[in-house]
PDB file of C-alpha atoms in Angstrom:
ATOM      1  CA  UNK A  64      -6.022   6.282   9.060  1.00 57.00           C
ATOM      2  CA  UNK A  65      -6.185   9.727  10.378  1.00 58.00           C
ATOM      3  CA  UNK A  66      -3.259  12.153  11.122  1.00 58.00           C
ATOM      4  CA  UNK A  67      -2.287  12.239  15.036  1.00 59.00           C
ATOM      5  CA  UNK A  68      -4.143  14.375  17.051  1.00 61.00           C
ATOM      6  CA  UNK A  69      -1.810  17.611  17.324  1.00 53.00           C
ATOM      7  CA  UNK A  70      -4.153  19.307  20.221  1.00 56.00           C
ATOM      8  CA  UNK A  71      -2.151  17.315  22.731  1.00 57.00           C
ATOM      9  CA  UNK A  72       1.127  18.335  20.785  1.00 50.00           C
ATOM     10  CA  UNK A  73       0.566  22.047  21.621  1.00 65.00           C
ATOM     11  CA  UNK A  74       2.739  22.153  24.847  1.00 83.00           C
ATOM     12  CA  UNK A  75       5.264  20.320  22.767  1.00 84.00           C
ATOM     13  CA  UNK A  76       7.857  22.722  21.317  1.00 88.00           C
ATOM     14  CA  UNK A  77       7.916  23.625  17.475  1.00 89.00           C
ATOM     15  CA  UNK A  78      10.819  21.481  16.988  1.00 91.00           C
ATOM     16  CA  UNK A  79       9.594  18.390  19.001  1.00 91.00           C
ATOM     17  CA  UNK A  80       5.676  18.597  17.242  1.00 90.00           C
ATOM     18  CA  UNK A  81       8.026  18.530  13.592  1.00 94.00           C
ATOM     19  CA  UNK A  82      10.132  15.702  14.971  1.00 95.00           C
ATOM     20  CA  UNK A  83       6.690  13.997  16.118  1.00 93.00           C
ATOM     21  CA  UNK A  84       5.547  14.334  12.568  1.00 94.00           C
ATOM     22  CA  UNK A  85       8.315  12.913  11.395  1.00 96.00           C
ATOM     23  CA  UNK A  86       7.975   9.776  13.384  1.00 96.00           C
ATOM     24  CA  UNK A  87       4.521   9.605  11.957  1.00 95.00           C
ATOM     25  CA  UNK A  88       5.544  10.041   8.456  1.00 95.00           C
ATOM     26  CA  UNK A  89       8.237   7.231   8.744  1.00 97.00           C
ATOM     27  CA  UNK A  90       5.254   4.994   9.836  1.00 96.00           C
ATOM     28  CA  UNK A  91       3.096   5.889   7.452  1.00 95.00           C
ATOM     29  CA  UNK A  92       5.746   5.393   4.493  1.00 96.00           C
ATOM     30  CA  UNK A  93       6.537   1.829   6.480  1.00 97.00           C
ATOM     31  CA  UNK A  94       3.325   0.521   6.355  1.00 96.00           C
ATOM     32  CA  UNK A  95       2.410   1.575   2.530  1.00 97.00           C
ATOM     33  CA  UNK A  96       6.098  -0.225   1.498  1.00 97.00           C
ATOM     34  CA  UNK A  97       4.433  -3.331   3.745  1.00 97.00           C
ATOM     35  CA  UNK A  98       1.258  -2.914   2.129  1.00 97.00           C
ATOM     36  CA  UNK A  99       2.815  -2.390  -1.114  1.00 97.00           C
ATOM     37  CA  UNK A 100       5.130  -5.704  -1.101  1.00 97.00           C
ATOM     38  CA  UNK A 101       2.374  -7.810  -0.208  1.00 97.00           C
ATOM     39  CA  UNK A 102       0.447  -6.573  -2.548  1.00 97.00           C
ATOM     40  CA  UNK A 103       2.345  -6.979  -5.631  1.00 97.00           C
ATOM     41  CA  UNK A 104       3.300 -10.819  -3.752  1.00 97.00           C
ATOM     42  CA  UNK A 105      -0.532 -11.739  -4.009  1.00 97.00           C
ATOM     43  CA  UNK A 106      -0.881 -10.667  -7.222  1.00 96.00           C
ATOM     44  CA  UNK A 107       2.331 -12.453  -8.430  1.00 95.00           C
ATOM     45  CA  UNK A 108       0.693 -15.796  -6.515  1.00 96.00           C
ATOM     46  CA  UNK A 109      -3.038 -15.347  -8.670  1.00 95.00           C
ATOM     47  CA  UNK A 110      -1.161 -14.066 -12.227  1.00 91.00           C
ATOM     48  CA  UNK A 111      -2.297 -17.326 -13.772  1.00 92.00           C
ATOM     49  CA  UNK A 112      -6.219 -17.276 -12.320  1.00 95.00           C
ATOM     50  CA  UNK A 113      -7.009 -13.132 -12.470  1.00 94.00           C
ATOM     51  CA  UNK A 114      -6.006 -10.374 -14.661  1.00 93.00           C
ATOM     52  CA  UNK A 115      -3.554  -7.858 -12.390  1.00 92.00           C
ATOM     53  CA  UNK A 116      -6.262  -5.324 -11.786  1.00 93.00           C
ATOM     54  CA  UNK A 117      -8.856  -7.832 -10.661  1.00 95.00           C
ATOM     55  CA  UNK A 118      -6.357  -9.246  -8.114  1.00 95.00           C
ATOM     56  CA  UNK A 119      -5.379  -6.076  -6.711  1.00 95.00           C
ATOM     57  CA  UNK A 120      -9.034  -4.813  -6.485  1.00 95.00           C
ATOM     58  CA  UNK A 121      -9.595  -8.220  -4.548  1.00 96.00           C
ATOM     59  CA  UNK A 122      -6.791  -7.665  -2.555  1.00 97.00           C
ATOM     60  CA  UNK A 123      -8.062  -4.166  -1.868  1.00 95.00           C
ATOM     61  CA  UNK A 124     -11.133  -5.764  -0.472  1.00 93.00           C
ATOM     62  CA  UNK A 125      -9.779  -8.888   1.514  1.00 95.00           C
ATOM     63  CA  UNK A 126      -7.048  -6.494   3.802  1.00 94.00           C
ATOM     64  CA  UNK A 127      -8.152  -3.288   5.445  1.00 89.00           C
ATOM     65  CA  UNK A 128      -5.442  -1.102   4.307  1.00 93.00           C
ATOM     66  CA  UNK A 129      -6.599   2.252   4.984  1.00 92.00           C
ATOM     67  CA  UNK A 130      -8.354   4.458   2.253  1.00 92.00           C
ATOM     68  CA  UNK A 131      -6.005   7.401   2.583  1.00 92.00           C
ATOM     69  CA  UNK A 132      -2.867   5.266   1.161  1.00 95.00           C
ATOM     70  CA  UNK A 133      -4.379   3.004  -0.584  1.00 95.00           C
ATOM     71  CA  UNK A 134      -3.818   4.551  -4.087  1.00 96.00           C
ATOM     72  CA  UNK A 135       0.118   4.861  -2.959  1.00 96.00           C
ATOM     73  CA  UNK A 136      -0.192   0.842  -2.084  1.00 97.00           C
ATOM     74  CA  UNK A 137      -1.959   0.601  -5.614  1.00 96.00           C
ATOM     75  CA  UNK A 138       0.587   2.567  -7.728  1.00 96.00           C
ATOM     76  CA  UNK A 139       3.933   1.427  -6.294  1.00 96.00           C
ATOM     77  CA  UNK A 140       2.221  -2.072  -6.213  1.00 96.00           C
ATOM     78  CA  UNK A 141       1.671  -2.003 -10.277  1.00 95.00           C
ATOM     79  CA  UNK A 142       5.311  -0.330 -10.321  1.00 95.00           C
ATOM     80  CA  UNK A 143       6.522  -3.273  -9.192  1.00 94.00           C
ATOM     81  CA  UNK A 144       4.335  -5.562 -11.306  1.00 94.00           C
ATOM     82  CA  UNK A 145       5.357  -3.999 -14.620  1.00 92.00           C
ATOM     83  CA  UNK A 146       6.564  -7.139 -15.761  1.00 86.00           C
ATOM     84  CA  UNK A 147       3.512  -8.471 -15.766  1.00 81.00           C
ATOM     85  CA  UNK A 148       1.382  -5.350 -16.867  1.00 78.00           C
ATOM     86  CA  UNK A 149       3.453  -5.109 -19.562  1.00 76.00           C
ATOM     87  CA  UNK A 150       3.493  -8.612 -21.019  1.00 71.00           C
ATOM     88  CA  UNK A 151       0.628 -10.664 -19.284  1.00 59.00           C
ATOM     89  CA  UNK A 152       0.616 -13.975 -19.363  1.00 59.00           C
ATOM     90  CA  UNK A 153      -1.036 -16.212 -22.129  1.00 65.00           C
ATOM     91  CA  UNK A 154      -4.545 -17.531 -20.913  1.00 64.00           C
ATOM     92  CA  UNK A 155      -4.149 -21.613 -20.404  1.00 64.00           C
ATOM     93  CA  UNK A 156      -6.243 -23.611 -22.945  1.00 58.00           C
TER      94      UNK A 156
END
């Protein structure tokens, strides 16, 4: 994911290129709380078959989320899964 292309922006006043990065922030934030959720939903749904940090890493590499907020998806996703960082579950016999 790259930031918007701001050359186009030039003949947009100060005020309307900050309110256009605004915009773009509010996406940004949208899609790493999207990423985020399902995240921590697919790691809830393999807690029994994969340590956390295996399922996230295969999550990582089954959806494209984009490199530069992936580490935001990551950290918010274990801050959500502390309940099961923090106690994980007992292996099945």
């Amino acid at each position: 994911m790259t930031a918007p292309n701001l050359t186009a922006g030039r003949r947009f006043s100060a005020a309307t290129r900050l309110r256009l990065q605004l915009v773009f922030a509010r996406a940004v934030e949208a899609l790493a709380d999207t990423y985020q959720r399902q995240a921590a939903e697919f790691v809830r749904r393999l807690k029994s078959r994969l340590p956390v940090e295996e399922a996230l890493q295969r999550y990582f590499r089954e959806v494209s989320v984009p490199a530069v907020i992936e580490e935001t998806v990551r950290s918010r996703a274990l801050i959500s899964l502390a309940e099961l960082v923090e106690s994980p579950p007992k292996p099945e016999n």
